[in-house]
Tab-separated table of C-alpha atoms in Angstrom:
chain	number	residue	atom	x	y	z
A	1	UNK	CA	20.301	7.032	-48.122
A	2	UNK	CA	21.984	3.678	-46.523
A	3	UNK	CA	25.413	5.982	-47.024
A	4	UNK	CA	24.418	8.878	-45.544
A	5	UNK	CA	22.668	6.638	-42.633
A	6	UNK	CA	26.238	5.068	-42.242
A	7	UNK	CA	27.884	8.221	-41.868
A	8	UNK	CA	25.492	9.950	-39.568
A	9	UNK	CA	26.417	6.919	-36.671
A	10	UNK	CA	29.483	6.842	-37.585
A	11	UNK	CA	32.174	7.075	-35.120
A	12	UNK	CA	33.386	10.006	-36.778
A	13	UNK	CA	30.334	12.297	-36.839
A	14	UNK	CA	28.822	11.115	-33.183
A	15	UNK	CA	31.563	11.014	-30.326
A	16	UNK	CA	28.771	9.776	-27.918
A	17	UNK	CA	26.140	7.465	-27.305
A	18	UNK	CA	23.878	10.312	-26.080
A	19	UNK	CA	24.018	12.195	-29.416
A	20	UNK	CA	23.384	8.827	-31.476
A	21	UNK	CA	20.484	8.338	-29.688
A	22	UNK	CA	19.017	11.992	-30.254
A	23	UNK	CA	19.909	11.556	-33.923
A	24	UNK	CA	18.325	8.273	-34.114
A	25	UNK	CA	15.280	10.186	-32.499
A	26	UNK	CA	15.045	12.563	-34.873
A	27	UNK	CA	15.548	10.570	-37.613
A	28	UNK	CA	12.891	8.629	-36.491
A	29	UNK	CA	10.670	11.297	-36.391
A	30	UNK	CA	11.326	12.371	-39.781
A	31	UNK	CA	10.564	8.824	-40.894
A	32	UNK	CA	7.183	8.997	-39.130
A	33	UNK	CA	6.716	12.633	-40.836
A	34	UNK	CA	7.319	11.160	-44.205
A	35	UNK	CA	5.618	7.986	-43.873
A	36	UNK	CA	1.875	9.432	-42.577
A	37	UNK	CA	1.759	12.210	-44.585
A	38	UNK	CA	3.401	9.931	-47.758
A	39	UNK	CA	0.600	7.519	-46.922
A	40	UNK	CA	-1.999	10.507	-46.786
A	41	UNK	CA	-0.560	11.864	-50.134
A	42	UNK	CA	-1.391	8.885	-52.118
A	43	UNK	CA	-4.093	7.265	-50.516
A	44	UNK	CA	-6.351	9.741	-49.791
A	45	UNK	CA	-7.679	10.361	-53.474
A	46	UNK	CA	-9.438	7.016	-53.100
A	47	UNK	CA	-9.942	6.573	-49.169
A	48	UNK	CA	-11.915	10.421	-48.601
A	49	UNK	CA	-12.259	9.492	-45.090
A	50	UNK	CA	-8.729	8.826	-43.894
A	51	UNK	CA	-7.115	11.989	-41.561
A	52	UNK	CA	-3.908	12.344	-39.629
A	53	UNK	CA	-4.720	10.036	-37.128
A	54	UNK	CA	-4.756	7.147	-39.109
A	55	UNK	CA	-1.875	7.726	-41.463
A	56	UNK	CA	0.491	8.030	-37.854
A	57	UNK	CA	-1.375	5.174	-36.812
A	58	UNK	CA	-0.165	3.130	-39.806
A	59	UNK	CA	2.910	4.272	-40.131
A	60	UNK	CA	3.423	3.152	-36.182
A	61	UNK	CA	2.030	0.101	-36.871
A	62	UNK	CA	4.155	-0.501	-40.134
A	63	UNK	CA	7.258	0.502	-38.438
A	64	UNK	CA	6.928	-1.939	-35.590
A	65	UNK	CA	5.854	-4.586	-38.017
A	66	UNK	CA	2.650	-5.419	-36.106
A	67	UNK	CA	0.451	-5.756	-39.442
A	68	UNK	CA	-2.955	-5.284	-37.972
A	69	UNK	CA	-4.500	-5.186	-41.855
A	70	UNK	CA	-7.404	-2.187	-40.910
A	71	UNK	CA	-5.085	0.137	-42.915
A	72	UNK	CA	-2.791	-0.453	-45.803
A	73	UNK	CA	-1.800	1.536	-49.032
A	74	UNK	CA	-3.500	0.141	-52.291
A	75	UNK	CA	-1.938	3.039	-54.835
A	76	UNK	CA	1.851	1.489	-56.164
A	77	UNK	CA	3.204	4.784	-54.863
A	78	UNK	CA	2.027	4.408	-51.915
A	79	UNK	CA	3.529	0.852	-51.484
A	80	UNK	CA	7.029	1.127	-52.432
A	81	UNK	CA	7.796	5.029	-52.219
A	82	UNK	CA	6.010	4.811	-48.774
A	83	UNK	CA	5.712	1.240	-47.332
A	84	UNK	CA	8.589	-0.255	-48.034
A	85	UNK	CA	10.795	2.225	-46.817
A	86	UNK	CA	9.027	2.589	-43.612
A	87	UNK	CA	9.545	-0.908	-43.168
A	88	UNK	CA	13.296	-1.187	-43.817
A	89	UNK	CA	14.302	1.635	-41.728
A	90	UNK	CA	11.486	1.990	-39.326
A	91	UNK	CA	11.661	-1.431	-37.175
A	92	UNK	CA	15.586	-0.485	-37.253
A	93	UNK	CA	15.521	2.915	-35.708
A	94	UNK	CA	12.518	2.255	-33.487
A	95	UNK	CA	14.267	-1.174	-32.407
A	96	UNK	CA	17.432	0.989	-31.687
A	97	UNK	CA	15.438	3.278	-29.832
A	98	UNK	CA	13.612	0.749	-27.647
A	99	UNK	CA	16.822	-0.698	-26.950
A	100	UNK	CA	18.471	2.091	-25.957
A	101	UNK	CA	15.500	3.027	-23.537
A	102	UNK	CA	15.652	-0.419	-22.027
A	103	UNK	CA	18.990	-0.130	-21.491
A	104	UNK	CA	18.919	3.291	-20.183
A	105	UNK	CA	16.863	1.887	-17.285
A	106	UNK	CA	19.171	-1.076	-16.393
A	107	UNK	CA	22.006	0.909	-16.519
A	108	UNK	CA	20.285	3.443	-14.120
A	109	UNK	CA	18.794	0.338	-11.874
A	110	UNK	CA	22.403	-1.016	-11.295
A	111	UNK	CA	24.017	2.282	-10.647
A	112	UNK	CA	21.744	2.961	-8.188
A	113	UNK	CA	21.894	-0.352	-6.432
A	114	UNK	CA	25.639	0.037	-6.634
A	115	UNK	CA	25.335	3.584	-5.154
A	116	UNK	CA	27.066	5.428	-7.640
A	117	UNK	CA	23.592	7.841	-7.860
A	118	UNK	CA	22.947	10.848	-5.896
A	119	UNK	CA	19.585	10.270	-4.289
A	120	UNK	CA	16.884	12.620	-4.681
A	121	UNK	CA	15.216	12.151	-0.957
A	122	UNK	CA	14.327	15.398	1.238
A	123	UNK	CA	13.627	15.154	5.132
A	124	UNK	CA	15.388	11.564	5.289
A	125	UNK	CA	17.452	9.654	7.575
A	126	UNK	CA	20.890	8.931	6.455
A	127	UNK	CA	22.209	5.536	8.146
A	128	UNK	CA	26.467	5.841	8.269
A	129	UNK	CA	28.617	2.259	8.022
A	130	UNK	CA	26.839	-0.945	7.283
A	131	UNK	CA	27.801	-3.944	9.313
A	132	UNK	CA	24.868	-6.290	9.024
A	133	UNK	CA	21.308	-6.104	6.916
A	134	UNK	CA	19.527	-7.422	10.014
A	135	UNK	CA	21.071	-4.442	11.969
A	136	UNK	CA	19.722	-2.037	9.331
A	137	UNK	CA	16.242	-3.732	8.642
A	138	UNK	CA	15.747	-3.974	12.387
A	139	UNK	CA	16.630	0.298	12.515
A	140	UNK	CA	14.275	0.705	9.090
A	141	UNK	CA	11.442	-1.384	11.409
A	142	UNK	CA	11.769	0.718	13.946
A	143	UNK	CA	11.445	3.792	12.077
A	144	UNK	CA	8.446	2.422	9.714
A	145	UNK	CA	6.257	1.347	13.006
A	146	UNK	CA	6.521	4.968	14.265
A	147	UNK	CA	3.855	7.348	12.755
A	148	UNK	CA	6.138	10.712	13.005
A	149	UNK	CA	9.558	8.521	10.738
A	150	UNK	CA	6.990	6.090	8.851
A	151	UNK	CA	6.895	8.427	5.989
A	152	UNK	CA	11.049	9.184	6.221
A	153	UNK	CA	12.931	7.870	3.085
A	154	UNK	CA	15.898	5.934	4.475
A	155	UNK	CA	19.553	6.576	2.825
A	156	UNK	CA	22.592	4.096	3.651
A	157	UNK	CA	26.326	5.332	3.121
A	158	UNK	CA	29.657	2.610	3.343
A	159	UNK	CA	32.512	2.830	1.303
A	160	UNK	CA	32.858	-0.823	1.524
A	161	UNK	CA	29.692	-2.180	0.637
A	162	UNK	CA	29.439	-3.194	-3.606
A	163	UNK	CA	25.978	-3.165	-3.935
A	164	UNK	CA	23.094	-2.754	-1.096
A	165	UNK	CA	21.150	-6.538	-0.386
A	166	UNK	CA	17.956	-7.370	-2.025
A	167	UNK	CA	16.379	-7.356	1.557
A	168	UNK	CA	17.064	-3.628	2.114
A	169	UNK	CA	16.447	-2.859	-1.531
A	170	UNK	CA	12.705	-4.088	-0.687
A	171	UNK	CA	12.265	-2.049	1.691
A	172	UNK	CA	12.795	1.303	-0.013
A	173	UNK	CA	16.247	1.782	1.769
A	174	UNK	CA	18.746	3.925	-1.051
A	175	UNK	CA	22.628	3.463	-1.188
A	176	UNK	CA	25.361	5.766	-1.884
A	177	UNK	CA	28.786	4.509	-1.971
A	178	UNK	CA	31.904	6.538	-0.813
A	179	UNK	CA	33.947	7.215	2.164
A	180	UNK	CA	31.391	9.114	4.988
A	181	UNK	CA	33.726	11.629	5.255
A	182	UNK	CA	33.637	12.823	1.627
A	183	UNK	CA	31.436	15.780	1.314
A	184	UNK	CA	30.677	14.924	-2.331
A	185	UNK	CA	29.449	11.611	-0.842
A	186	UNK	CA	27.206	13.256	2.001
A	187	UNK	CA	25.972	15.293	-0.783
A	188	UNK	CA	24.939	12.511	-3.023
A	189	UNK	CA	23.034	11.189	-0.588
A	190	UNK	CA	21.105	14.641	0.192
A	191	UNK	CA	22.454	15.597	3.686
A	192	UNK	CA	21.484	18.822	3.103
A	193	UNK	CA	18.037	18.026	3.091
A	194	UNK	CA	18.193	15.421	5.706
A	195	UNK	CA	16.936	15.231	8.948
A	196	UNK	CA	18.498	12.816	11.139
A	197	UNK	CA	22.030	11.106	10.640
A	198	UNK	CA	23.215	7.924	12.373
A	199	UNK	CA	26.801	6.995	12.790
A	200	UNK	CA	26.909	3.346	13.207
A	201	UNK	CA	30.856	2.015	14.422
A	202	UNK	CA	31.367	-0.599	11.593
A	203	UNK	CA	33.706	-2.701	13.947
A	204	UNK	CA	32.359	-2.554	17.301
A	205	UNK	CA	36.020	-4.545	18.221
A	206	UNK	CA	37.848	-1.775	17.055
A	207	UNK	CA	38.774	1.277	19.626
A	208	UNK	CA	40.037	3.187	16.484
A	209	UNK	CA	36.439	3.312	15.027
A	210	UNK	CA	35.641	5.966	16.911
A	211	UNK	CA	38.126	8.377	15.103
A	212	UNK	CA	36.558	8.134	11.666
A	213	UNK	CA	33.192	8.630	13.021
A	214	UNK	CA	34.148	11.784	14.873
A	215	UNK	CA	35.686	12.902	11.503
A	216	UNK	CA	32.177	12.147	9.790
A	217	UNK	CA	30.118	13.473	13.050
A	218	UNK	CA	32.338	16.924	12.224
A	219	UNK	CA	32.162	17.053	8.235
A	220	UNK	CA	28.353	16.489	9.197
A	221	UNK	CA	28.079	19.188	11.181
A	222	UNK	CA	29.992	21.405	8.579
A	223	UNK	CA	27.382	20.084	5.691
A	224	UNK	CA	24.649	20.600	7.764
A	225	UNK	CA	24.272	21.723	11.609
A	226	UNK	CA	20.168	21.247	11.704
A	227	UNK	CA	20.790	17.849	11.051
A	228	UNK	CA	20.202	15.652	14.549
A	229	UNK	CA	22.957	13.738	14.529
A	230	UNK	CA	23.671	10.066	16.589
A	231	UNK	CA	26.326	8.337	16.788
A	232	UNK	CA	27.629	4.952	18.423
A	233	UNK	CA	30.916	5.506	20.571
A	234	UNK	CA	33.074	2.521	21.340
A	235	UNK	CA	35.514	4.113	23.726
A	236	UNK	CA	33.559	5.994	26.422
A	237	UNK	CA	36.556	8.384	26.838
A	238	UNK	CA	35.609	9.656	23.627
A	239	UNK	CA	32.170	10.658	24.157
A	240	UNK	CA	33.232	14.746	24.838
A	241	UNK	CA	34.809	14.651	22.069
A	242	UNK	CA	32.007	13.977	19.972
A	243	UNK	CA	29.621	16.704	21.640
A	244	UNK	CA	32.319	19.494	21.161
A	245	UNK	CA	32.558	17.988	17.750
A	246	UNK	CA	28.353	18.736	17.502
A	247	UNK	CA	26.478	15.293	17.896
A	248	UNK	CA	23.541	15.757	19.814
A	249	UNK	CA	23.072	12.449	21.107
A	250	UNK	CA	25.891	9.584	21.575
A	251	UNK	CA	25.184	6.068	22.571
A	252	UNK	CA	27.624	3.738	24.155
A	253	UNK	CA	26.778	0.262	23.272
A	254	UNK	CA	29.226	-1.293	25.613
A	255	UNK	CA	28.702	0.541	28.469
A	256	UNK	CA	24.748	0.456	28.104
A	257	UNK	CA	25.394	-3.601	27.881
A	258	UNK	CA	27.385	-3.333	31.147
A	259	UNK	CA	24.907	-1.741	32.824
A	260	UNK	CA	22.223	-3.971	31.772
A	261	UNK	CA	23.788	-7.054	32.855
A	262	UNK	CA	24.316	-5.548	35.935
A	263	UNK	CA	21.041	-4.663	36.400
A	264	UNK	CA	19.898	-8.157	35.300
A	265	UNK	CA	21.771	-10.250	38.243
A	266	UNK	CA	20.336	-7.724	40.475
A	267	UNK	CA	17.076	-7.426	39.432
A	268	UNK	CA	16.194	-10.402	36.496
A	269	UNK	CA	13.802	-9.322	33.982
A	270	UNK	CA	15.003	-5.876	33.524
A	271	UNK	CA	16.315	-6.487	30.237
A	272	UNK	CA	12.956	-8.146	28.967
A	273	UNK	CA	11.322	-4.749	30.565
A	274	UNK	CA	14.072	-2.920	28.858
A	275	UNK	CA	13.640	-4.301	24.976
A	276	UNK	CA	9.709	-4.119	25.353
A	277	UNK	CA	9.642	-0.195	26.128
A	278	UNK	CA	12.191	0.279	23.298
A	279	UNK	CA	10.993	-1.695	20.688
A	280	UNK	CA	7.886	-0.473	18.819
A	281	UNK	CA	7.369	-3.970	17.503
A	282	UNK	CA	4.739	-4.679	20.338
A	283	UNK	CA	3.193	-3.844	23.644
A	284	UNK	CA	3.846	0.029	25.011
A	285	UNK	CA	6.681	1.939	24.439
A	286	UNK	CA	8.715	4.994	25.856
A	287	UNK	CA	7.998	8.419	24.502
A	288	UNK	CA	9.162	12.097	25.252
A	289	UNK	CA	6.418	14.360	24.528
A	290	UNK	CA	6.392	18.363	25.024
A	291	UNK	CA	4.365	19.736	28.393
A	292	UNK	CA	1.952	22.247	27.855
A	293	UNK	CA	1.479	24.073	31.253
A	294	UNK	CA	-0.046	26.356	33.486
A	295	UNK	CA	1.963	29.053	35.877
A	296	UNK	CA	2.065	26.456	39.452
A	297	UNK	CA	1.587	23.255	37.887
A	298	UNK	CA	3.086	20.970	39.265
A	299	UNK	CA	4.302	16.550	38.372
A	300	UNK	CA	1.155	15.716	40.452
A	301	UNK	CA	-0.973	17.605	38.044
A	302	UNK	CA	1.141	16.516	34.930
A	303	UNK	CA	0.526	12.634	36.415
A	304	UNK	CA	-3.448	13.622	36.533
A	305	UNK	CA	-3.121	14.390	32.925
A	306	UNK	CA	-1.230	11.457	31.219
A	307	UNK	CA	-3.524	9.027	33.870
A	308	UNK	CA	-6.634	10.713	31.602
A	309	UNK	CA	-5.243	10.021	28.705
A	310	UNK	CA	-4.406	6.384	29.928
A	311	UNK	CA	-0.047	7.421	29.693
A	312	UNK	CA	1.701	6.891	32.782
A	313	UNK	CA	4.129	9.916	33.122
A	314	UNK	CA	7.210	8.655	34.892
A	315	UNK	CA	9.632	11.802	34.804
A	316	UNK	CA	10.677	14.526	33.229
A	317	UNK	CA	13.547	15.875	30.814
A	318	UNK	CA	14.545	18.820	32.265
A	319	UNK	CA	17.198	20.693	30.150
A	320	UNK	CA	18.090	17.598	28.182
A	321	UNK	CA	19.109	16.090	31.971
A	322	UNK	CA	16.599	13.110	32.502
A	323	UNK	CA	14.937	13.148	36.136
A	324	UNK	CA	12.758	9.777	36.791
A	325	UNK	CA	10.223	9.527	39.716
A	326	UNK	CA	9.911	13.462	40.623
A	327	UNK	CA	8.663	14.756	43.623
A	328	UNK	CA	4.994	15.198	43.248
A	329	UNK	CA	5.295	19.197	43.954
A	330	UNK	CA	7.854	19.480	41.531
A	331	UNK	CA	6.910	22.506	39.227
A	332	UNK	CA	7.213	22.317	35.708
A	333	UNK	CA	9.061	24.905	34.043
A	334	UNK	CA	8.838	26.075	30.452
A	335	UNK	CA	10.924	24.054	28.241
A	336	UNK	CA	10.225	20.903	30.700
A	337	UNK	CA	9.066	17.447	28.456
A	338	UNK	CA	7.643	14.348	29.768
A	339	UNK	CA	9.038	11.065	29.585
A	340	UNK	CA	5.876	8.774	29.142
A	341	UNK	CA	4.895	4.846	28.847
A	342	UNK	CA	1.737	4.634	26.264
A	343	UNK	CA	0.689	2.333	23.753
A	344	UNK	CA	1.639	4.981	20.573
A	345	UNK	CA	3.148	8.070	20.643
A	346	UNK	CA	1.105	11.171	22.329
A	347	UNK	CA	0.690	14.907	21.440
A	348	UNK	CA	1.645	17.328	24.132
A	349	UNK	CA	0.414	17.075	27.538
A	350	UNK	CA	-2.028	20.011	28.403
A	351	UNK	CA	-1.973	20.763	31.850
């Protein structure tokens, strides 16, 4: 038996480590087989009462040399053609089989912290180029305090990055690691099935930043047009470029910082005012919310509304062109949203 054992994980019957473990399986198996009904075979002339159940249960027992003592074989058949048998090979093959299980599981763990996995997330964000964890935690936050994303799974994609950090890791957020504009790596990390993807500019000091994200912004768009898609521009001279290439919204960090500072030594405290109402961390935000109205109704009316349900309407988006402070007679068309200040985010606005 110890031959043919020897032979059966040898190197020259089992190329793999996936068909040792199925053989040691069913080996196993077959040693649980013959041990319980071995043990039932002799003992149960003198034990009447003893079924199925307990000759698995001792053979499990024996096997994992635990040695509890409510069941043992008395007969000397049952001892040494039985017992001692399922004690040589049994802790073996069920050690080997633990093993392997336990190390099935690290391996998994550390591939998918390294981001060699394909995630198995569905209506996610995807988060492109890592630069900082405090960037990314601060984005998760953001997404977690909002009662539409809370329930969003959170994918992160960098060719550079060897493993993701603990701190992200805590949070739920999943890594995939490749180039952003691989499709096999948008794929791994479920793009198809995504919702939103943001293009972050890993070096905000580099100008040529810009040209691998509007590669990625344009194999995104191939993968998957539904997906809503932002990305963060450098070079403002670029920013047509990425809307013919199919983002649908692009954010220009420097020149949004120019205008705030601007703003600032004109009027100080508009930055303060300008992190509170984008921030969901405290106090009221800004929301856009869908306008449900009425042939003739008018901002006035809209105003009325939001007042009612204690949001302070401030403008509209009319065709995706923001228009602050309307007229009060302004009439709201179909298609109009409203660009509101509330403590949490709002259904639509019946009018």
């Amino acid at each position: 038996m110890i031959i043919t054992l020897f032979r059966l994980f040898s190197g020259k019957l089992s190329t793999t480590m996936r068909m040792n473990r199925v053989k040691a399986m069913l080996f196993f198996l077959c040693l649980l087989w013959y041990s319980a009904s071995g043990f039932l075979y002799f003992e149960l002339e003198f034990k009447p009462d003893l079924g199925w159940g307990d000759a698995i249960w001792w053979a499990l027992v024996t096997m994992a040399t635990v040695g509890y003592g409510d069941l043992f074989p008395t007969t000397f058949f049952g001892r040494y053609l039985v017992g001692v048998p399922s004690i040589i090979f049994g802790i073996g093959f069920l050690g080997y089989i633990i093993t392997s299980v336990a190390t099935k599981l690290v391996e998994t763990r550390s591939r998918r912290l390294q981001g060699m996995s394909s995630v198995s997330l569905s209506n996610h964000i995807i988060i492109f180029n890592y630069s900082h964890v405090d960037e990314v935690l601060a984005l998760v936050s953001q997404f977690q305090s909002d009662r539409t994303m809370r329930d969003k799974g959170v994918c992160l994609v960098d060719e550079q990055l060897e493993e993701i950090p603990p701190r992200l890791a805590e949070v739920g957020v999943q890594f995939v690691k490749g180039s952003p504009t691989d499709e096999d790596t948008l794929r791994n990390a479920g793009l198809d099935r995504a919702t939103h993807a943001i293009v972050l500019s890993r070096d905000r000091l580099d100008r040529h930043a810009d040209d691998q994200n509007l590669v990625t912004v344009m194999v995104i768009e191939k993968i998957n047009p539904r997906v809503f898609t932002i990305v963060e521009v450098i070079d403002t001279k670029k920013k047509h470029q990425f809307a013919l290439a199919g983002a649908n919204d692009i954010i220009c960090i420097g020149e949004l910082s120019v205008n705030l500072i601007a703003r600032e030594i004109m009027d100080p405290g508009v930055n303060s005012v300008f992190l509170e109402l984008s921030t969901n961390a405290r106090g009221s935000e800004m929301y856009i919310v869908g306008i449900d109205a009425g042939a003739g109704s008018t901002f006035r009316d809209l105003q009325l509304r939001g007042i009612e349900k204690s949001v302070s309407v401030i403008g509209l988006l009319k065709e995706e062109v923001p228009m602050l402070n309307c007229e009060p007679g302004t009439v709201l068309r179909l298609g109009d949203r409203a660009i509101v200040i509330s403590a949490d985010r709002v259904g639509d606005l019946v009018v």
